[in-house]
mmCIF file of C-alpha atoms and ligand atoms in Angstrom:
data_model
loop_
_atom_site.group_PDB
_atom_site.id
_atom_site.type_symbol
_atom_site.label_atom_id
_atom_site.label_comp_id
_atom_site.label_asym_id
_atom_site.label_seq_id
_atom_site.Cartn_x
_atom_site.Cartn_y
_atom_site.Cartn_z
ATOM 1 C CA MET W 15 0.099 0.240 -0.142
ATOM 2 C CA THR W 16 2.299 2.547 1.160
ATOM 3 C CA GLU W 17 4.030 5.081 -1.207
ATOM 4 C CA ILE W 18 6.784 7.600 -0.589
ATOM 5 C CA GLN W 19 4.164 10.478 -1.275
ATOM 6 C CA GLY W 20 1.482 9.803 0.361
ATOM 7 C CA GLY W 21 2.399 7.163 3.408
ATOM 8 C CA SER W 22 -0.540 6.468 6.056
ATOM 9 C CA ASP W 23 -3.021 8.719 2.880
ATOM 10 C CA LEU W 24 -3.697 5.870 1.382
ATOM 11 C CA PRO W 25 -5.787 7.981 -1.417
ATOM 12 C CA ALA W 26 -2.640 9.792 -2.769
ATOM 13 C CA ASN W 27 -1.237 6.493 -4.124
ATOM 14 C CA LEU W 28 0.349 6.627 -8.069
ATOM 15 C CA LEU W 29 0.243 3.181 -8.535
ATOM 16 C CA GLU W 30 -1.729 2.769 -12.354
ATOM 17 C CA ALA W 31 -3.166 -0.066 -12.847
ATOM 18 C CA VAL W 32 -3.452 -0.341 -16.473
ATOM 19 C CA PRO W 33 -6.315 -3.216 -18.474
ATOM 20 C CA ASP W 34 -4.423 -5.415 -20.177
ATOM 21 C CA GLY W 35 -7.827 -7.866 -20.901
ATOM 22 C CA LYS W 36 -9.748 -9.009 -17.899
ATOM 23 C CA TYR W 37 -6.526 -8.354 -15.094
ATOM 24 C CA TYR W 38 -4.110 -6.020 -15.177
ATOM 25 C CA ARG W 39 0.598 -4.521 -15.308
ATOM 26 C CA LEU W 40 1.595 -2.519 -12.552
ATOM 27 C CA TYR W 41 3.431 0.375 -13.442
ATOM 28 C CA GLY W 42 5.288 2.215 -10.341
ATOM 29 C CA ASN W 43 7.293 2.030 -7.231
ATOM 30 C CA LYS W 44 5.735 1.272 -3.700
ATOM 31 C CA PHE W 45 7.998 2.237 -0.636
ATOM 32 C CA PHE W 46 7.465 -0.083 2.207
ATOM 33 C CA CYS W 47 6.658 -3.968 1.421
ATOM 34 C CA SER W 48 7.692 -6.207 4.004
ATOM 35 C CA ALA W 49 7.895 -10.149 3.118
ATOM 36 C CA ALA W 50 9.511 -9.033 0.959
ATOM 37 C CA HIS W 51 9.875 -12.834 -0.143
ATOM 38 C CA ALA W 52 6.367 -14.340 -0.454
ATOM 39 C CA ASP W 53 5.182 -15.325 -3.374
ATOM 40 C CA TYR W 54 1.880 -13.395 -3.699
ATOM 41 C CA SER W 55 1.473 -9.726 -2.540
ATOM 42 C CA VAL W 56 -2.017 -6.818 -1.833
ATOM 43 C CA VAL W 57 -1.173 -4.439 -3.467
ATOM 44 C CA THR W 58 -3.482 -0.913 -3.919
ATOM 45 C CA ALA W 59 -3.592 0.297 -7.326
ATOM 46 C CA LYS W 60 -5.314 2.668 -9.581
ATOM 47 C CA ILE W 61 -6.889 1.832 -12.674
ATOM 48 C CA SER W 62 -6.091 3.748 -15.420
ATOM 49 C CA GLY W 63 -8.050 6.900 -15.663
ATOM 50 C CA SER W 64 -9.644 6.709 -12.197
ATOM 51 C CA ASN W 65 -9.341 8.241 -8.675
ATOM 52 C CA LYS W 66 -10.014 6.100 -6.323
ATOM 53 C CA VAL W 67 -7.468 3.493 -5.520
ATOM 54 C CA SER W 68 -8.832 -0.699 -5.824
ATOM 55 C CA THR W 69 -6.745 -3.958 -4.444
ATOM 56 C CA PHE W 70 -5.042 -6.611 -6.730
ATOM 57 C CA ILE W 71 -3.095 -9.953 -6.271
ATOM 58 C CA VAL W 72 0.183 -10.174 -7.805
ATOM 59 C CA PRO W 73 2.608 -13.328 -7.544
ATOM 60 C CA SER W 74 5.692 -12.804 -7.288
ATOM 61 C CA TRP W 75 6.186 -15.579 -9.739
ATOM 62 C CA LEU W 76 4.488 -16.687 -13.112
ATOM 63 C CA PRO W 77 3.057 -20.443 -13.022
ATOM 64 C CA GLY W 78 6.875 -22.075 -13.800
ATOM 65 C CA ASP W 79 9.507 -19.350 -13.348
ATOM 66 C CA LYS W 80 10.235 -19.052 -9.491
ATOM 67 C CA GLU W 81 12.897 -22.188 -10.584
ATOM 68 C CA LYS W 82 14.202 -20.021 -12.858
ATOM 69 C CA GLU W 83 14.205 -17.064 -10.568
ATOM 70 C CA LYS W 84 12.616 -14.785 -13.359
ATOM 71 C CA ARG W 85 10.051 -12.646 -11.208
ATOM 72 C CA ASN W 86 6.637 -10.700 -12.293
ATOM 73 C CA GLY W 87 7.296 -7.641 -13.812
ATOM 74 C CA TYR W 88 8.562 -6.271 -11.273
ATOM 75 C CA GLU W 89 12.179 -5.358 -9.507
ATOM 76 C CA ILE W 90 13.288 -5.048 -6.060
ATOM 77 C CA ASN W 91 15.617 -2.128 -5.712
ATOM 78 C CA ARG W 92 16.754 -2.200 -2.341
ATOM 79 C CA ILE W 93 15.707 -4.009 1.225
ATOM 80 C CA LYS W 94 15.279 -1.560 4.209
ATOM 81 C CA TRP W 95 17.937 -1.307 6.755
ATOM 82 C CA LYS W 96 15.275 -1.027 10.054
ATOM 83 C CA LEU W 97 15.622 -0.094 13.529
ATOM 84 C CA GLY W 98 13.543 -3.157 14.480
ATOM 85 C CA THR W 99 11.244 -6.782 12.579
ATOM 86 C CA CYS W 100 15.348 -7.471 11.161
ATOM 87 C CA GLU W 101 14.206 -11.008 10.537
ATOM 88 C CA LEU W 102 11.819 -9.900 8.129
ATOM 89 C CA PRO W 103 12.385 -8.562 4.723
ATOM 90 C CA THR W 104 11.550 -5.159 3.857
ATOM 91 C CA GLY W 105 12.360 -3.895 0.284
ATOM 92 C CA GLU W 106 10.994 -0.902 -2.487
ATOM 93 C CA ILE W 107 10.138 -2.460 -4.972
ATOM 94 C CA GLN W 108 9.399 -1.488 -8.383
ATOM 95 C CA TYR W 109 6.388 -2.774 -11.054
ATOM 96 C CA ASN W 110 7.546 -2.808 -14.823
ATOM 97 C CA GLY W 111 3.741 -4.571 -16.133
ATOM 98 C CA ALA W 112 3.255 -7.003 -13.002
ATOM 99 C CA LEU W 113 0.352 -9.068 -13.953
ATOM 100 C CA ALA W 114 -2.641 -8.547 -11.265
ATOM 101 C CA TYR W 115 -5.476 -9.695 -10.124
ATOM 102 C CA PRO W 116 -8.198 -7.508 -8.795
ATOM 103 C CA ILE W 117 -10.081 -8.439 -5.819
ATOM 104 C CA GLY W 118 -12.444 -6.756 -4.283
ATOM 105 C CA PRO W 119 -15.121 -4.480 -5.352
ATOM 106 C CA LYS W 120 -13.374 -1.906 -8.119
ATOM 107 C CA ASP W 121 -12.581 1.683 -6.712
ATOM 108 C CA LYS W 122 -13.061 0.394 -2.652
ATOM 109 C CA GLY W 123 -8.972 -0.606 -2.189
ATOM 110 C CA ILE W 124 -8.292 1.096 0.560
ATOM 111 C CA ALA W 125 -12.049 0.045 3.151
ATOM 112 C CA VAL W 126 -11.124 -4.074 1.016
ATOM 113 C CA ALA W 127 -7.306 -3.015 2.760
ATOM 114 C CA VAL W 128 -8.428 -0.917 5.847
ATOM 115 C CA GLY W 129 -11.384 -3.580 6.740
ATOM 116 C CA ILE W 130 -9.349 -6.786 5.607
ATOM 117 C CA VAL W 131 -5.673 -6.090 4.825
ATOM 118 C CA LEU W 132 -4.660 -4.158 7.873
ATOM 119 C CA ALA W 133 -7.378 -5.014 10.846
ATOM 120 C CA LEU W 134 -6.379 -8.431 10.736
ATOM 121 C CA SER W 135 -2.338 -7.848 11.092
ATOM 122 C CA ARG W 136 -3.622 -4.262 13.616
ATOM 123 C CA LEU W 137 -5.314 -7.594 16.442
ATOM 124 C CA GLU W 138 -1.645 -9.507 15.728
ATOM 125 C CA ILE W 139 0.479 -6.689 16.177
ATOM 126 C CA GLY W 140 -1.864 -6.461 19.575
ATOM 127 C CA ILE W 141 -0.882 -10.824 20.569
ATOM 128 C CA ALA W 142 2.128 -9.531 19.876
ATOM 129 C CA CYS W 143 2.049 -7.197 22.128
ATOM 130 C CA ALA W 144 1.322 -9.179 24.846
ATOM 131 C CA GLY W 145 3.495 -12.104 24.363
ATOM 132 C CA PHE W 146 6.155 -9.268 24.537
ATOM 133 C CA MET W 147 5.029 -8.245 27.758
ATOM 134 C CA LEU W 148 4.616 -11.661 28.781
ATOM 135 C CA ARG W 149 8.143 -12.539 28.106
ATOM 136 C CA ALA W 150 10.117 -9.325 29.515
ATOM 137 C CA SER W 151 8.007 -10.288 32.534
ATOM 138 C CA ARG W 152 8.694 -13.770 32.867
ATOM 139 C CA GLU W 153 12.933 -13.078 32.208
ATOM 140 C CA ALA W 154 12.978 -10.351 34.667
ATOM 141 C CA ASN W 155 11.188 -12.280 37.422
ATOM 142 C CA LEU W 156 14.084 -14.785 36.487
ATOM 143 C CA TYR W 157 16.575 -12.085 36.123
ATOM 144 C CA SER W 158 15.467 -10.675 39.404
ATOM 145 C CA ASP W 159 15.360 -14.033 41.507
ATOM 146 C CA PHE W 160 19.301 -15.174 40.856
ATOM 147 C CA ARG W 161 21.285 -12.222 40.217
ATOM 148 C CA THR W 162 22.507 -10.886 44.032
ATOM 149 C CA VAL W 163 23.626 -7.422 44.408
ATOM 150 C CA PHE W 164 25.038 -5.996 47.465
ATOM 151 C CA GLY W 165 24.360 -9.487 49.451
ATOM 152 C CA LYS W 166 20.411 -9.535 48.376
ATOM 153 C CA LYS W 167 18.095 -10.809 45.588
ATOM 154 C CA VAL W 168 17.540 -8.001 42.946
ATOM 155 C CA LYS W 169 14.447 -9.232 44.023
ATOM 156 C CA GLU W 170 14.748 -7.902 47.573
ATOM 157 C CA TYR W 171 14.934 -4.235 47.218
ATOM 158 C CA PRO W 172 10.894 -2.866 47.140
ATOM 159 C CA LEU W 173 12.412 -0.794 44.363
ATOM 160 C CA ALA W 174 12.597 -3.650 42.416
ATOM 161 C CA ALA W 175 9.352 -5.489 43.215
ATOM 162 C CA SER W 176 7.823 -2.673 42.260
ATOM 163 C CA LYS W 177 8.433 -2.728 39.181
ATOM 164 C CA LEU W 178 8.349 -6.373 38.635
ATOM 165 C CA LYS W 179 4.891 -6.244 40.033
ATOM 166 C CA ARG W 180 3.901 -3.447 37.155
ATOM 167 C CA ILE W 181 5.402 -5.777 34.503
ATOM 168 C CA GLU W 182 3.729 -8.247 35.518
ATOM 169 C CA ASN W 183 0.294 -6.382 36.234
ATOM 170 C CA ALA W 184 0.775 -4.917 31.974
ATOM 171 C CA ALA W 185 1.492 -8.217 30.220
ATOM 172 C CA GLN W 186 -1.744 -9.571 32.221
ATOM 173 C CA ARG W 187 -3.863 -7.200 31.548
ATOM 174 C CA THR W 188 -2.115 -7.155 27.819
ATOM 175 C CA THR W 189 -2.747 -10.769 27.275
ATOM 176 C CA ALA W 190 -6.269 -10.637 29.264
ATOM 177 C CA ALA W 191 -7.236 -7.948 27.050
ATOM 178 C CA ALA W 192 -5.798 -9.447 23.575
ATOM 179 C CA PHE W 193 -7.688 -12.727 24.536
ATOM 180 C CA LYS W 194 -10.860 -10.882 25.160
ATOM 181 C CA ILE W 195 -10.707 -9.410 21.719
ATOM 182 C CA TYR W 196 -9.820 -12.257 20.432
ATOM 183 C CA ASP W 197 -12.985 -13.588 22.024
ATOM 184 C CA LEU W 198 -14.754 -11.083 20.256
ATOM 185 C CA PHE W 199 -12.674 -11.507 16.828
ATOM 186 C CA LEU W 200 -14.062 -15.548 16.245
ATOM 187 C CA ARG W 201 -17.610 -15.021 17.667
ATOM 188 C CA LEU W 202 -18.573 -12.694 14.486
ATOM 189 C CA GLU W 203 -18.840 -13.640 11.649
ATOM 190 C CA LYS W 204 -17.485 -11.853 8.662
ATOM 191 C CA PRO W 205 -15.332 -9.742 11.316
ATOM 192 C CA LEU W 206 -13.232 -8.996 8.514
ATOM 193 C CA ASN W 207 -15.616 -6.508 6.718
ATOM 194 C CA PRO W 208 -14.811 -3.296 4.124
ATOM 195 C CA GLY W 209 -17.327 -2.329 6.415
ATOM 196 C CA ILE W 210 -20.309 -2.025 8.171
ATOM 197 C CA HIS W 211 -23.150 -2.205 6.197
ATOM 198 C CA SER W 212 -26.883 -0.833 7.399
ATOM 199 C CA ASP W 213 -28.463 -4.285 6.061
ATOM 200 C CA GLN W 214 -27.032 -5.921 9.051
ATOM 201 C CA PRO W 215 -29.455 -6.019 12.659
ATOM 202 C CA ILE W 216 -28.276 -3.039 15.129
ATOM 203 C CA GLU W 217 -27.077 -5.694 17.843
ATOM 204 C CA ILE W 218 -24.667 -6.895 15.177
ATOM 205 C CA ARG W 219 -23.601 -3.713 13.802
ATOM 206 C CA LYS W 220 -23.000 -2.227 17.301
ATOM 207 C CA GLN W 221 -20.667 -5.527 17.572
ATOM 208 C CA LEU W 222 -18.690 -5.552 14.553
ATOM 209 C CA PHE W 223 -17.930 -1.727 15.446
ATOM 210 C CA ASN W 224 -16.640 -2.721 18.825
ATOM 211 C CA LEU W 225 -13.959 -4.990 17.099
ATOM 212 C CA ARG W 226 -13.454 -2.680 14.814
ATOM 213 C CA GLU W 227 -12.423 0.013 17.522
ATOM 214 C CA LEU W 228 -10.735 -2.386 20.287
ATOM 215 C CA VAL W 229 -8.354 -3.418 17.382
ATOM 216 C CA LEU W 230 -7.570 0.615 16.742
ATOM 217 C CA LEU W 231 -7.137 0.891 20.188
ATOM 218 C CA GLN W 232 -5.213 -2.198 21.255
ATOM 219 C CA LYS W 233 -2.739 -1.460 18.749
ATOM 220 C CA ILE W 234 -2.228 1.825 20.100
ATOM 221 C CA CYS W 235 -1.999 1.255 24.349
ATOM 222 C CA ALA W 236 -0.745 -1.367 23.274
ATOM 223 C CA THR W 237 2.573 -1.004 22.213
ATOM 224 C CA ASN W 238 3.198 2.376 23.218
ATOM 225 C CA GLU W 239 3.016 0.637 26.578
ATOM 226 C CA GLY W 240 4.753 -2.597 25.454
ATOM 227 C CA ALA W 241 7.847 -0.264 25.017
ATOM 228 C CA GLU W 242 7.481 1.117 28.676
ATOM 229 C CA ILE W 243 7.723 -2.069 29.539
ATOM 230 C CA LEU W 244 10.141 -3.569 27.564
ATOM 231 C CA ARG W 245 12.638 -0.473 28.677
ATOM 232 C CA GLU W 246 11.787 -0.741 32.385
ATOM 233 C CA ALA W 247 12.127 -4.537 31.510
ATOM 234 C CA ILE W 248 15.746 -3.895 30.476
ATOM 235 C CA SER W 249 16.038 -1.509 34.002
ATOM 236 C CA VAL W 250 15.931 -4.510 35.988
ATOM 237 C CA PHE W 251 18.989 -6.294 33.756
ATOM 238 C CA ALA W 252 20.758 -3.444 34.061
ATOM 239 C CA GLY W 253 24.497 -3.918 31.796
ATOM 240 C CA HIS W 254 23.120 -6.953 30.545
ATOM 241 C CA GLY W 255 19.456 -5.669 29.663
ATOM 242 C CA VAL W 256 21.188 -4.215 26.418
ATOM 243 C CA MET W 257 23.137 -6.856 26.012
ATOM 244 C CA GLU W 258 22.949 -8.384 22.690
ATOM 245 C CA GLU W 259 24.642 -11.718 22.774
ATOM 246 C CA PHE W 260 23.165 -12.279 26.316
ATOM 247 C CA SER W 261 19.264 -11.356 26.062
ATOM 248 C CA SER W 262 16.842 -11.138 23.924
ATOM 249 C CA LEU W 263 15.146 -7.586 25.132
ATOM 250 C CA PRO W 264 16.964 -5.665 23.092
ATOM 251 C CA ARG W 265 15.792 -6.911 19.992
ATOM 252 C CA ILE W 266 12.719 -7.470 21.162
ATOM 253 C CA PHE W 267 12.326 -3.716 21.971
ATOM 254 C CA ARG W 268 13.026 -2.500 18.694
ATOM 255 C CA ASP W 269 10.231 -4.637 17.473
ATOM 256 C CA VAL W 270 7.568 -2.986 19.319
ATOM 257 C CA VAL W 271 8.787 0.813 18.974
ATOM 258 C CA VAL W 272 8.490 -0.744 14.353
ATOM 259 C CA ASN W 273 5.301 -2.125 15.302
ATOM 260 C CA GLU W 274 3.899 1.228 16.909
ATOM 261 C CA GLN W 275 4.783 2.555 13.791
ATOM 262 C CA TRP W 276 3.063 0.102 10.342
ATOM 263 C CA GLU W 277 -0.052 -0.357 10.046
ATOM 264 C CA GLY W 278 -0.911 2.824 10.933
ATOM 265 C CA PRO W 279 1.221 4.862 13.208
ATOM 266 C CA ARG W 280 -0.305 6.097 16.586
ATOM 267 C CA ASN W 281 -2.448 9.882 15.267
ATOM 268 C CA LEU W 282 -3.782 7.698 12.538
ATOM 269 C CA LEU W 283 -5.689 6.027 14.154
ATOM 270 C CA LEU W 284 -6.373 8.209 16.959
ATOM 271 C CA THR W 285 -7.906 10.447 14.052
ATOM 272 C CA GLN W 286 -10.045 6.999 12.937
ATOM 273 C CA ILE W 287 -11.490 6.706 16.446
ATOM 274 C CA TYR W 288 -12.388 10.128 16.350
ATOM 275 C CA ARG W 289 -13.968 9.626 13.298
ATOM 276 C CA ASP W 290 -15.606 6.036 13.599
ATOM 277 C CA LEU W 291 -17.171 7.524 16.444
ATOM 278 C CA GLN W 292 -18.853 10.864 14.976
ATOM 279 C CA ARG W 293 -19.448 8.876 11.907
ATOM 280 C CA VAL W 294 -22.059 6.463 14.058
ATOM 281 C CA SER W 295 -23.412 8.878 16.208
ATOM 282 C CA ASP W 296 -26.621 8.637 14.492
ATOM 283 C CA TRP W 297 -27.429 4.668 15.835
ATOM 284 C CA TYR W 298 -24.627 4.552 18.646
ATOM 285 C CA SER W 299 -23.906 7.473 20.940
ATOM 286 C CA PRO W 300 -21.049 7.399 22.696
ATOM 287 C CA GLU W 301 -22.806 6.623 25.948
ATOM 288 C CA ASP W 302 -24.579 3.087 24.724
ATOM 289 C CA PHE W 303 -20.836 2.450 23.382
ATOM 290 C CA VAL W 304 -18.571 2.809 26.550
ATOM 291 C CA SER W 305 -21.287 1.181 28.467
ATOM 292 C CA SER W 306 -21.467 -1.976 26.057
ATOM 293 C CA VAL W 307 -17.482 -2.051 25.690
ATOM 294 C CA LEU W 308 -16.638 -2.153 29.618
ATOM 295 C CA LYS W 309 -19.885 -4.470 30.130
ATOM 296 C CA GLY W 310 -18.604 -5.557 33.676
ATOM 297 C CA ALA W 311 -15.974 -2.647 35.257
ATOM 298 C CA PRO W 312 -17.668 -0.062 37.705
ATOM 299 C CA LYS W 313 -20.678 1.686 37.160
ATOM 300 C CA GLU W 314 -18.790 4.191 38.516
ATOM 301 C CA THR W 315 -15.938 4.449 36.012
ATOM 302 C CA VAL W 316 -18.828 3.267 33.242
ATOM 303 C CA ARG W 317 -19.834 7.083 33.919
ATOM 304 C CA GLN W 318 -17.032 8.425 34.335
ATOM 305 C CA PHE W 319 -15.600 7.730 30.567
ATOM 306 C CA SER W 320 -19.306 8.305 29.081
ATOM 307 C CA THR W 321 -19.014 11.405 30.165
ATOM 308 C CA GLU W 322 -15.780 12.181 29.112
ATOM 309 C CA LEU W 323 -16.557 11.169 25.555
ATOM 310 C CA GLN W 324 -18.858 13.051 24.827
ATOM 311 C CA ASP W 325 -17.489 16.078 25.870
ATOM 312 C CA LEU W 326 -14.114 15.795 23.538
ATOM 313 C CA LEU W 327 -16.693 14.241 20.594
ATOM 314 C CA GLN W 328 -17.723 18.356 20.958
ATOM 315 C CA ARG W 329 -14.300 19.398 21.515
ATOM 316 C CA PRO W 330 -11.885 20.511 18.524
ATOM 317 C CA VAL W 331 -9.491 17.375 18.655
ATOM 318 C CA LEU W 332 -9.083 17.193 15.263
ATOM 319 C CA GLY W 333 -9.115 20.917 14.055
ATOM 320 C CA GLU W 334 -6.699 24.105 13.129
ATOM 321 C CA VAL W 335 -4.228 23.936 15.647
ATOM 322 C CA SER W 336 -4.889 26.171 18.500
ATOM 323 C CA GLU W 337 -4.587 26.322 22.320
ATOM 324 C CA ALA W 338 -7.971 24.565 22.565
ATOM 325 C CA SER W 339 -6.938 22.199 19.735
ATOM 326 C CA ILE W 340 -3.821 21.347 20.741
ATOM 327 C CA GLU W 341 -5.357 20.906 24.827
ATOM 328 C CA ALA W 342 -8.276 19.268 23.193
ATOM 329 C CA ALA W 343 -5.753 16.722 21.429
ATOM 330 C CA VAL W 344 -3.743 15.986 24.194
ATOM 331 C CA GLU W 345 -6.756 15.086 26.290
ATOM 332 C CA TRP W 346 -8.103 12.652 22.992
ATOM 333 C CA ASP W 347 -4.911 10.234 23.543
ATOM 334 C CA GLN W 348 -4.672 10.831 27.557
ATOM 335 C CA PHE W 349 -8.526 9.372 27.041
ATOM 336 C CA CYS W 350 -8.031 7.468 24.991
ATOM 337 C CA ASP W 351 -5.291 4.743 26.892
ATOM 338 C CA GLN W 352 -7.788 5.538 29.911
ATOM 339 C CA PHE W 353 -10.203 3.643 28.357
ATOM 340 C CA PHE W 354 -8.760 0.862 26.869
ATOM 341 C CA LYS W 355 -6.936 0.227 30.361
ATOM 342 C CA ALA W 356 -10.098 0.157 31.872
ATOM 343 C CA TYR W 357 -11.436 -2.528 29.167
ATOM 344 C CA GLN W 358 -8.097 -4.244 29.980
ATOM 345 C CA GLU W 359 -9.040 -4.276 33.556
ATOM 346 C CA ALA W 360 -11.952 -5.662 33.562
ATOM 347 C CA ALA W 361 -10.723 -8.894 31.552
ATOM 348 C CA LEU W 362 -8.132 -9.632 34.049
ATOM 349 C CA ALA W 363 -11.176 -9.256 36.478
ATOM 350 C CA GLU W 364 -13.654 -11.957 34.304
ATOM 351 C CA ILE W 365 -9.991 -14.211 34.675
ATOM 352 C CA GLU W 366 -9.454 -13.391 38.070
HETATM 353 C C1 FAD B 415 8.999 -1.780 9.072
HETATM 354 C C2 FAD B 415 8.292 -1.424 8.254
HETATM 355 C C3 FAD B 415 7.383 -1.857 7.355
HETATM 356 C C4 FAD B 415 6.078 -1.787 6.274
HETATM 357 N N1 FAD B 415 6.023 -3.005 5.836
HETATM 358 C C5 FAD B 415 4.723 -2.208 5.314
HETATM 359 C C6 FAD B 415 4.454 -2.814 4.693
HETATM 360 O O1 FAD B 415 4.130 -4.179 3.530
HETATM 361 N N2 FAD B 415 3.096 -2.763 2.900
HETATM 362 C C7 FAD B 415 3.150 -1.888 3.615
HETATM 363 O O2 FAD B 415 1.536 -1.191 2.190
HETATM 364 N N3 FAD B 415 3.503 -0.310 4.316
HETATM 365 C C8 FAD B 415 4.531 -1.007 5.624
HETATM 366 N N4 FAD B 415 4.811 -0.237 5.750
HETATM 367 C C9 FAD B 415 4.098 1.923 6.288
HETATM 368 C C10 FAD B 415 4.341 1.929 7.453
HETATM 369 O O3 FAD B 415 2.473 1.125 6.948
HETATM 370 C C11 FAD B 415 3.622 3.551 7.013
HETATM 371 O O4 FAD B 415 5.440 3.727 7.856
HETATM 372 C C12 FAD B 415 2.581 3.952 8.099
HETATM 373 O O5 FAD B 415 1.678 3.304 7.664
HETATM 374 C C13 FAD B 415 2.464 5.746 7.311
HETATM 375 O O6 FAD B 415 3.282 6.386 6.663
HETATM 376 P P1 FAD B 415 3.782 7.066 6.693
HETATM 377 O O7 FAD B 415 5.560 6.372 7.588
HETATM 378 O O8 FAD B 415 4.513 7.225 5.245
HETATM 379 O O9 FAD B 415 4.015 8.464 7.407
HETATM 380 P P2 FAD B 415 3.343 9.973 7.610
HETATM 381 O O10 FAD B 415 1.755 8.889 6.493
HETATM 382 O O11 FAD B 415 4.014 10.331 6.370
HETATM 383 O O12 FAD B 415 2.736 9.703 8.894
HETATM 384 C C14 FAD B 415 3.224 10.610 9.711
HETATM 385 C C15 FAD B 415 3.526 11.544 10.597
HETATM 386 O O13 FAD B 415 1.936 11.744 10.160
HETATM 387 C C16 FAD B 415 0.403 11.445 11.274
HETATM 388 N N5 FAD B 415 -0.215 11.041 10.453
HETATM 389 C C17 FAD B 415 -0.574 10.754 9.386
HETATM 390 N N6 FAD B 415 -2.372 10.612 8.589
HETATM 391 C C18 FAD B 415 -2.479 11.743 10.344
HETATM 392 C C19 FAD B 415 -4.015 12.237 9.620
HETATM 393 N N7 FAD B 415 -5.307 12.047 9.148
HETATM 394 N N8 FAD B 415 -4.326 12.985 11.171
HETATM 395 C C20 FAD B 415 -2.724 12.418 12.534
HETATM 396 N N9 FAD B 415 -1.979 12.843 12.076
HETATM 397 C C21 FAD B 415 -1.134 11.671 10.994
HETATM 398 C C22 FAD B 415 1.392 10.462 11.804
HETATM 399 O O14 FAD B 415 0.457 9.624 12.935
HETATM 400 C C23 FAD B 415 3.367 10.039 11.624
HETATM 401 O O15 FAD B 415 3.211 10.996 12.772
HETATM 402 C C24 FAD B 415 6.389 -0.388 6.674
HETATM 403 C C25 FAD B 415 7.290 0.324 7.954
HETATM 404 C C26 FAD B 415 7.548 0.081 8.872
HETATM 405 C C27 FAD B 415 8.783 0.940 8.935
#
């Protein structure tokens, strides 16, 4: 999807899909292509003469060509040198007439890419963060039970014990919420979709909307807290925590920072959540949304978040830059973190 001039701005895609019989030929450049070694890619492009994005499946090799190492009309310009996820090759690709098969409705490529491809990978980022934090918690606990400083185990100091407790709580909250969201994903029919249709029963629409927003909230909150938790766990080890040959934590720390940026960076998703809530307000009120997502949380918590959300939706969070909009933006950012934390706490309480 990503091209150099646009990034998050997918409507700014320039890559052209030129009709060739039933199929298309792609011409142009993609600036971030992960799993550059894959046999198939999902690629967004504009069909000649259209200003809207469509989606295509592009095989890396046409039948019989893989053995000959003859690519399907594209070149990998370079493999990027990046901070994390280093075992996954991310390349820049130049398409010079690659054969492409259209998928999904023509000109609805953004809905297909966001509602199906990105939604799934954002969900998986949340699950990955739970795994990262559980590992950080286990390793920090084990190390602090093994290493002695000034005659006592690291974990026997209240300053260390408090940090271990914080790391463990974050790991457990994140994991409980990841499973709760995944459970909703499994229970819904067609949870990955290019949009929520108005002909569906209202309760199903609300559940699909809850899933969509929870996946976005989890993506930004679990990656943000994940980076803090990994840094905290590294600090329990101190020097050994930053030694690549001794600990996996530096690698996981770098991976979590990448997870925060790809598949939609924080501010883009904060904007998306805000717009979504405004868009559905005629059939799903903010109060109804908060009480549905925080089902099982204390009544007072639900009331507070509900009042705060109603207020924020009236404020200039997405307006032009001013004192008032900066203040509203800060509060919106904090609201999303706290609201998702309340969801995580309710998920953890259910298990406990
Ligand atoms: C390692 C790695 C692998 C990747 N692999 C792929 C891949 O396989 N396929 C693919 O398509 N992409 C891939 N990406 C690209 C990634 O998804 C983009 O980096 C991301 O979508 C953001 O685009 P950008 O980097 O151009 O940032 P920009 O879109 O230029 O964003 C810059 C800043 O503007 C903010 N911003 C953007 N839009 C808004 C808005 N509407 N409101 C407020 N703020 C906004 C962002 O939050 C950010 O802070 C990969 C990225 C990385 C780091």
